[in-house]
XYZ file of C-alpha atoms in Angstrom:
438
model
C -96.328 -79.143 49.937
C -95.570 -76.182 47.697
C -98.347 -73.648 47.156
C -98.007 -71.251 44.248
C -100.188 -68.170 44.610
C -101.524 -65.681 42.140
C -102.787 -62.160 42.791
C -105.976 -60.943 41.154
C -107.884 -57.693 41.406
C -111.238 -58.592 42.957
C -114.593 -57.530 41.556
C -116.249 -54.772 43.545
C -118.959 -52.095 43.250
C -117.903 -49.249 40.980
C -118.065 -46.769 43.856
C -115.240 -48.447 45.781
C -111.734 -49.642 45.131
C -111.419 -53.391 45.273
C -108.736 -54.837 47.520
C -106.222 -57.274 46.138
C -106.905 -60.910 46.902
C -104.123 -63.454 47.024
C -105.283 -67.038 46.924
C -103.805 -70.483 46.308
C -104.090 -71.479 42.693
C -101.651 -74.315 42.148
C -101.227 -76.942 44.816
C -98.423 -79.394 44.144
C -98.686 -82.208 46.648
C -96.040 -84.610 47.829
C -95.399 -87.484 45.438
C -97.481 -90.470 46.523
C -95.207 -92.926 44.712
C -94.107 -95.435 47.364
C -90.434 -96.166 47.938
C -89.229 -98.996 45.732
C -92.012 -98.626 43.155
C -91.018 -99.392 39.569
C -92.780 -96.369 38.064
C -93.967 -92.926 39.141
C -97.594 -92.125 39.852
C -99.675 -89.191 38.679
C -99.660 -86.127 40.915
C -102.316 -83.440 41.322
C -100.458 -80.372 40.083
C -103.175 -77.709 40.210
C -106.593 -77.717 41.806
C -109.316 -75.082 42.069
C -113.085 -75.125 42.599
C -115.516 -72.233 42.776
C -115.786 -72.470 46.563
C -112.140 -71.294 46.697
C -113.466 -67.949 45.418
C -116.067 -67.843 48.232
C -113.717 -68.053 51.213
C -115.111 -66.429 54.304
C -118.747 -66.836 53.327
C -121.195 -69.617 52.623
C -123.969 -69.140 50.054
C -127.477 -70.158 51.063
C -130.337 -71.403 48.928
C -132.476 -68.635 47.399
C -130.483 -65.558 48.399
C -127.191 -66.960 47.200
C -125.353 -66.130 50.427
C -125.776 -65.741 54.160
C -124.898 -62.676 56.247
C -121.269 -63.711 56.479
C -121.032 -64.023 52.723
C -122.665 -60.644 52.008
C -119.329 -59.002 52.783
C -117.572 -61.414 50.473
C -119.879 -60.619 47.547
C -118.171 -57.294 46.923
C -114.812 -59.042 46.914
C -115.919 -62.075 44.951
C -113.090 -62.924 42.594
C -113.556 -66.022 40.444
C -110.577 -67.656 38.819
C -110.037 -66.424 35.261
C -108.991 -68.225 32.114
C -105.944 -65.999 31.946
C -104.840 -67.221 35.376
C -105.317 -70.830 34.306
C -103.302 -70.176 31.132
C -100.505 -68.615 33.190
C -100.546 -71.633 35.479
C -100.218 -73.949 32.469
C -97.257 -71.899 31.238
C -95.652 -72.167 34.684
C -96.038 -75.943 34.576
C -94.524 -76.077 31.104
C -91.475 -74.120 32.275
C -90.981 -76.453 35.227
C -91.394 -79.551 33.039
C -88.844 -78.335 30.445
C -90.224 -81.102 28.237
C -88.395 -82.676 25.314
C -89.470 -85.375 22.862
C -87.213 -88.203 21.673
C -88.252 -89.964 18.463
C -86.752 -93.452 18.100
C -87.956 -96.814 16.861
C -88.923 -99.306 19.573
C -85.954 -101.686 19.083
C -83.579 -98.839 19.996
C -85.089 -98.549 23.478
C -84.004 -100.673 26.424
C -86.188 -101.103 29.506
C -84.285 -102.443 32.511
C -86.492 -103.698 35.324
C -83.390 -104.061 37.516
C -83.012 -100.308 37.660
C -79.849 -98.213 37.635
C -77.485 -96.787 40.229
C -78.357 -93.228 39.160
C -82.067 -93.752 39.918
C -83.897 -94.385 43.208
C -83.934 -98.021 44.261
C -86.620 -100.050 42.515
C -87.176 -97.691 39.563
C -87.267 -99.102 36.063
C -84.476 -97.560 33.961
C -85.245 -96.625 30.351
C -82.541 -95.648 27.864
C -82.160 -95.466 24.096
C -79.382 -95.965 21.597
C -77.659 -92.961 20.031
C -74.715 -92.640 17.643
C -72.518 -92.175 20.720
C -73.880 -95.109 22.682
C -76.728 -95.494 25.157
C -78.386 -92.409 26.604
C -78.497 -91.595 30.289
C -81.156 -93.685 32.069
C -84.520 -92.096 32.842
C -87.374 -93.151 35.116
C -90.835 -93.841 33.724
C -94.374 -93.000 34.744
C -96.795 -95.898 34.856
C -98.569 -94.498 31.791
C -95.335 -94.468 29.764
C -94.560 -98.074 30.716
C -98.089 -99.202 29.824
C -97.916 -97.448 26.452
C -94.490 -98.912 25.647
C -95.412 -102.475 26.627
C -98.704 -102.254 24.755
C -96.687 -101.728 21.564
C -94.273 -104.636 21.996
C -95.626 -107.272 24.394
C -98.411 -109.828 23.864
C -101.752 -109.343 25.593
C -101.374 -109.230 29.386
C -97.592 -109.092 28.954
C -97.259 -106.091 31.237
C -99.083 -107.896 34.027
C -96.777 -110.884 33.525
C -93.725 -108.632 33.909
C -95.243 -107.075 37.029
C -95.667 -110.553 38.524
C -92.124 -111.548 37.604
C -90.681 -108.383 39.164
C -92.551 -109.050 42.390
C -90.514 -112.280 42.779
C -87.329 -110.327 43.420
C -84.020 -109.701 41.596
C -84.221 -112.835 39.454
C -87.761 -112.006 38.424
C -86.735 -108.472 37.452
C -83.881 -109.922 35.429
C -86.303 -112.202 33.590
C -88.716 -109.295 32.940
C -85.827 -107.308 31.456
C -84.813 -110.152 29.141
C -88.419 -110.829 28.083
C -89.042 -107.162 27.248
C -85.752 -106.867 25.333
C -86.514 -109.955 23.218
C -89.934 -108.679 22.197
C -88.544 -105.175 21.578
C -86.093 -106.557 19.024
C -88.995 -108.138 17.142
C -91.096 -104.983 17.255
C -91.853 -102.771 14.298
C -89.179 -100.284 13.272
C -91.817 -97.576 13.150
C -90.713 -94.667 15.312
C -92.360 -93.728 18.592
C -92.359 -90.319 20.244
C -91.217 -90.633 23.855
C -92.232 -87.550 25.795
C -89.782 -86.635 28.563
C -90.147 -84.032 31.293
C -88.240 -82.955 34.360
C -89.726 -84.294 37.569
C -88.581 -84.420 41.148
C -88.424 -87.969 42.470
C -88.950 -89.069 46.055
C -85.225 -88.688 46.793
C -85.500 -84.941 46.096
C -83.526 -85.094 42.834
C -85.086 -83.682 39.654
C -84.445 -85.885 36.631
C -85.721 -86.443 33.136
C -88.641 -88.879 33.260
C -90.513 -90.614 30.448
C -94.127 -89.477 30.761
C -95.592 -90.987 27.568
C -94.818 -93.222 24.593
C -96.996 -92.219 21.640
C -97.003 -92.474 17.864
C -94.481 -90.391 15.953
C -97.501 -88.779 14.233
C -98.938 -87.695 17.594
C -100.115 -84.100 17.282
C -98.590 -82.058 20.084
C -101.149 -79.584 21.428
C -100.273 -78.307 24.878
C -102.585 -77.127 27.643
C -101.198 -73.610 27.228
C -101.943 -73.622 23.483
C -105.523 -74.728 24.083
C -106.025 -72.054 26.737
C -104.556 -69.406 24.434
C -107.119 -70.510 21.840
C -109.964 -70.136 24.344
C -108.697 -66.720 25.401
C -108.719 -65.573 21.773
C -112.525 -65.974 21.700
C -113.963 -62.608 22.887
C -117.264 -64.100 24.152
C -115.435 -66.753 26.140
C -112.283 -65.104 27.477
C -113.984 -63.196 30.319
C -116.181 -66.011 31.628
C -115.491 -67.292 35.170
C -113.805 -70.621 35.858
C -115.925 -73.001 37.934
C -113.331 -75.719 38.472
C -109.820 -76.528 37.299
C -107.684 -79.583 37.871
C -104.373 -80.581 36.309
C -102.416 -83.789 36.852
C -99.338 -85.267 35.211
C -101.663 -86.884 32.655
C -104.467 -84.454 31.888
C -106.182 -81.108 32.420
C -109.894 -80.632 33.121
C -111.410 -77.167 33.132
C -115.028 -76.148 33.797
C -116.125 -72.692 32.682
C -119.498 -70.953 33.031
C -121.097 -70.253 29.664
C -122.693 -67.014 30.811
C -121.267 -64.037 32.747
C -121.707 -64.141 36.529
C -122.116 -60.874 38.410
C -121.825 -62.498 41.827
C -121.454 -65.779 43.708
C -123.532 -68.720 42.486
C -126.818 -69.531 44.185
C -126.903 -72.917 45.848
C -129.149 -75.325 43.957
C -129.354 -73.209 40.795
C -127.810 -74.951 37.739
C -125.303 -72.938 35.735
C -124.724 -73.746 32.034
C -121.101 -74.736 31.606
C -118.585 -76.175 29.179
C -115.984 -78.665 30.289
C -112.629 -78.595 28.527
C -110.285 -81.594 28.469
C -106.765 -82.016 27.168
C -103.873 -84.380 27.637
C -100.284 -83.951 26.527
C -99.549 -87.658 27.013
C -102.272 -89.469 25.068
C -104.663 -89.883 28.015
C -107.486 -88.066 26.236
C -108.306 -86.070 23.150
C -109.028 -82.353 23.129
C -112.696 -82.210 24.096
C -115.445 -79.680 24.797
C -118.521 -80.954 26.652
C -121.707 -79.054 27.407
C -123.423 -79.483 30.749
C -124.461 -77.856 33.995
C -122.679 -77.081 37.247
C -124.400 -76.577 40.577
C -123.032 -75.287 43.863
C -124.233 -77.338 46.842
C -122.937 -75.995 50.149
C -119.717 -74.899 48.381
C -119.316 -78.272 46.661
C -119.603 -78.377 42.891
C -121.117 -81.041 40.686
C -121.627 -81.398 36.972
C -123.273 -83.667 34.463
C -123.821 -83.926 30.729
C -124.827 -86.369 28.029
C -122.391 -88.006 25.645
C -124.077 -86.363 22.665
C -123.055 -82.941 23.922
C -119.378 -83.387 23.147
C -116.939 -82.354 20.433
C -113.564 -84.121 20.260
C -110.332 -83.675 18.322
C -107.701 -86.391 18.392
C -104.030 -85.517 18.781
C -103.130 -86.324 15.193
C -102.751 -84.565 11.898
C -102.882 -80.800 11.507
C -103.622 -79.157 14.853
C -105.032 -76.109 13.040
C -108.340 -77.973 12.784
C -108.685 -77.564 16.567
C -108.126 -73.827 16.365
C -110.722 -73.622 13.591
C -113.226 -75.929 15.310
C -113.223 -74.498 18.835
C -115.154 -71.233 18.090
C -118.085 -73.046 16.450
C -118.076 -75.735 19.127
C -118.289 -73.151 21.922
C -121.351 -71.576 20.331
C -122.983 -75.003 20.023
C -122.184 -75.803 23.668
C -124.170 -72.737 24.767
C -127.268 -74.022 23.011
C -126.938 -77.568 24.291
C -126.127 -76.634 27.900
C -129.279 -74.526 28.074
C -131.232 -77.666 27.233
C -129.687 -79.537 30.174
C -130.769 -76.743 32.544
C -134.351 -77.110 31.261
C -134.207 -80.898 31.747
C -133.028 -80.483 35.327
C -135.981 -78.181 35.994
C -138.360 -80.875 34.728
C -136.629 -83.515 36.874
C -137.499 -81.525 40.010
C -141.161 -82.379 39.340
C -140.697 -86.126 38.714
C -141.132 -88.378 41.775
C -139.612 -91.870 42.197
C -141.364 -94.416 44.425
C -138.154 -96.248 45.455
C -135.133 -94.252 44.300
C -132.522 -96.765 45.423
C -134.185 -99.730 43.712
C -134.790 -97.675 40.570
C -131.097 -96.713 40.445
C -130.125 -100.380 40.772
C -132.297 -101.322 37.812
C -131.254 -98.454 35.585
C -127.515 -98.442 36.251
C -126.535 -102.043 37.018
C -124.957 -102.313 33.560
C -123.109 -98.979 33.756
C -121.663 -98.685 37.261
C -119.999 -101.078 39.659
C -121.744 -102.163 42.861
C -119.419 -99.935 44.868
C -120.136 -96.908 42.672
C -123.881 -97.486 42.952
C -123.754 -97.919 46.733
C -121.669 -94.759 47.083
C -124.157 -92.742 45.021
C -127.153 -94.132 46.933
C -125.556 -93.092 50.221
C -126.047 -89.458 49.176
C -129.765 -89.717 48.364
C -130.736 -88.259 51.750
C -127.654 -86.094 52.206
C -128.404 -82.382 51.936
C -124.793 -81.715 51.016
C -125.467 -83.427 47.705
C -128.767 -81.839 46.743
C -131.460 -79.364 47.671
C -133.914 -80.999 45.261
C -137.089 -82.571 46.744
C -136.496 -85.932 48.395
C -137.446 -88.829 46.121
C -137.293 -86.719 42.959
C -135.416 -87.563 39.768
C -133.324 -84.426 40.264
C -132.319 -85.693 43.723
C -131.138 -88.992 42.227
C -129.133 -87.229 39.506
C -127.553 -84.926 42.104
C -126.595 -87.890 44.311
C -124.861 -89.557 41.384
C -122.940 -86.548 40.174
C -122.048 -85.490 43.716
C -120.679 -88.970 44.443
C -118.230 -88.463 41.573
C -116.201 -86.302 43.964
C -115.318 -89.483 45.841
C -112.937 -90.422 43.046
C -109.600 -88.675 42.716
C -109.206 -89.753 39.113
C -111.110 -87.355 36.803
C -111.679 -90.151 34.281
C -113.460 -92.318 36.866
C -115.494 -89.339 38.056
C -116.482 -88.694 34.441
C -117.954 -92.203 34.116
C -120.193 -91.609 37.147
C -121.242 -88.152 35.951
C -122.080 -89.536 32.514
C -124.290 -92.113 34.224
C -126.104 -89.325 36.064
C -126.674 -87.366 32.883
C -127.918 -90.474 31.105
C -130.289 -91.186 33.978
C -131.706 -87.667 33.682
C -132.711 -88.173 30.055
C -133.939 -91.757 30.486
C -135.956 -90.840 33.563
C -137.729 -87.951 31.864
C -138.579 -90.225 28.917
C -139.904 -93.048 31.105
C -141.881 -90.919 33.575
C -145.652 -91.344 33.453
C -147.833 -88.772 35.125
C -144.776 -87.274 36.804
C -143.804 -90.577 38.489
C -141.229 -93.339 38.096
C -141.581 -96.778 39.668
C -139.007 -99.508 40.169
C -140.102 -102.716 38.463
C -140.687 -105.742 40.636
C -138.802 -108.963 39.869
C -141.987 -110.408 38.344
C -142.205 -107.458 35.938
C -138.584 -107.715 34.784
């Protein structure tokens, strides 16, 4: 595991000189792609949560910190947007990305692989005026995007099944894909390539995405530069930051913080999303973030979101972000007020009520996982049996999922439950309906 560190001057009282704190910022883990896999998996490239800025001390409810953390308060040094931007620039330099624009029939996908690639890897190449290009590996996302453009419905799954049969099956998958590719539209596709180290230790060009030729390229670094250009936003502390091969998610407090967060006290925040490979649009979402025993959680409603697709003139993002940030401040404050009301709403049978309200939104496993945190003080300091406790259990359970997109679904369910619960409450109570009432 490689750990890239960054050095930041810590915040301290004006009467003293702050020491310099060096902390891990980017954690690039070992590739989890198994040997022999056809495509490469997403990696977690950078990961930070607010508790990384509270090392050596643990905040307590009410005071914000215990005796051990009092010392840390003077040295409290939250991650900054500038550090995140620098990290994104570092990633971009390592990726050394290049885009190749070709029509689909000029690409060849060989499920049998190539001698220059690790065993089992699909080999992708394209036709040039001088012949076929050097073969490149593919991420799973790139293969899905390519096959979605040329194969019939469920064609990718069919090729996966063929390849699992062995060399003959891989040969058949190659022929099938090539036949459909020759019948595909001549409209060009932008294949996004980047340099990536494979499991054999060799760094090669790898196809990370196959998108439309009109795809609007807007990098993580560009978006962060835009945020830093907003004077009211540039100095706000980062609550959480996670970057993978497919997307970036950033959570930033919407108000200045003069010290560590207080456990159980919601903080208005904006969540920023971007993807350079078509996994998501540029998005700003209002919500709240709460520190529970140095574990963060967040939730918001779908209506508190502004999105910009990666298409057309990217200047509309630069023009839209300032107004959206101001709107997020207003909307996030409303979520904080709702959470305060939810502390005073009691639920007679929280587990049964969750089943009734969320059966159509979450899987049985997701519901069971969330319900397991209802009585767990790590998830919430809200009163037992309260609506706030239920919402906290849901949004806390989102940390069980490594994929930010899956976690987002669970957090959206929690935010939805907050609004629906407040609307349905009568006399400060909610009751699960019996089967005869349904």
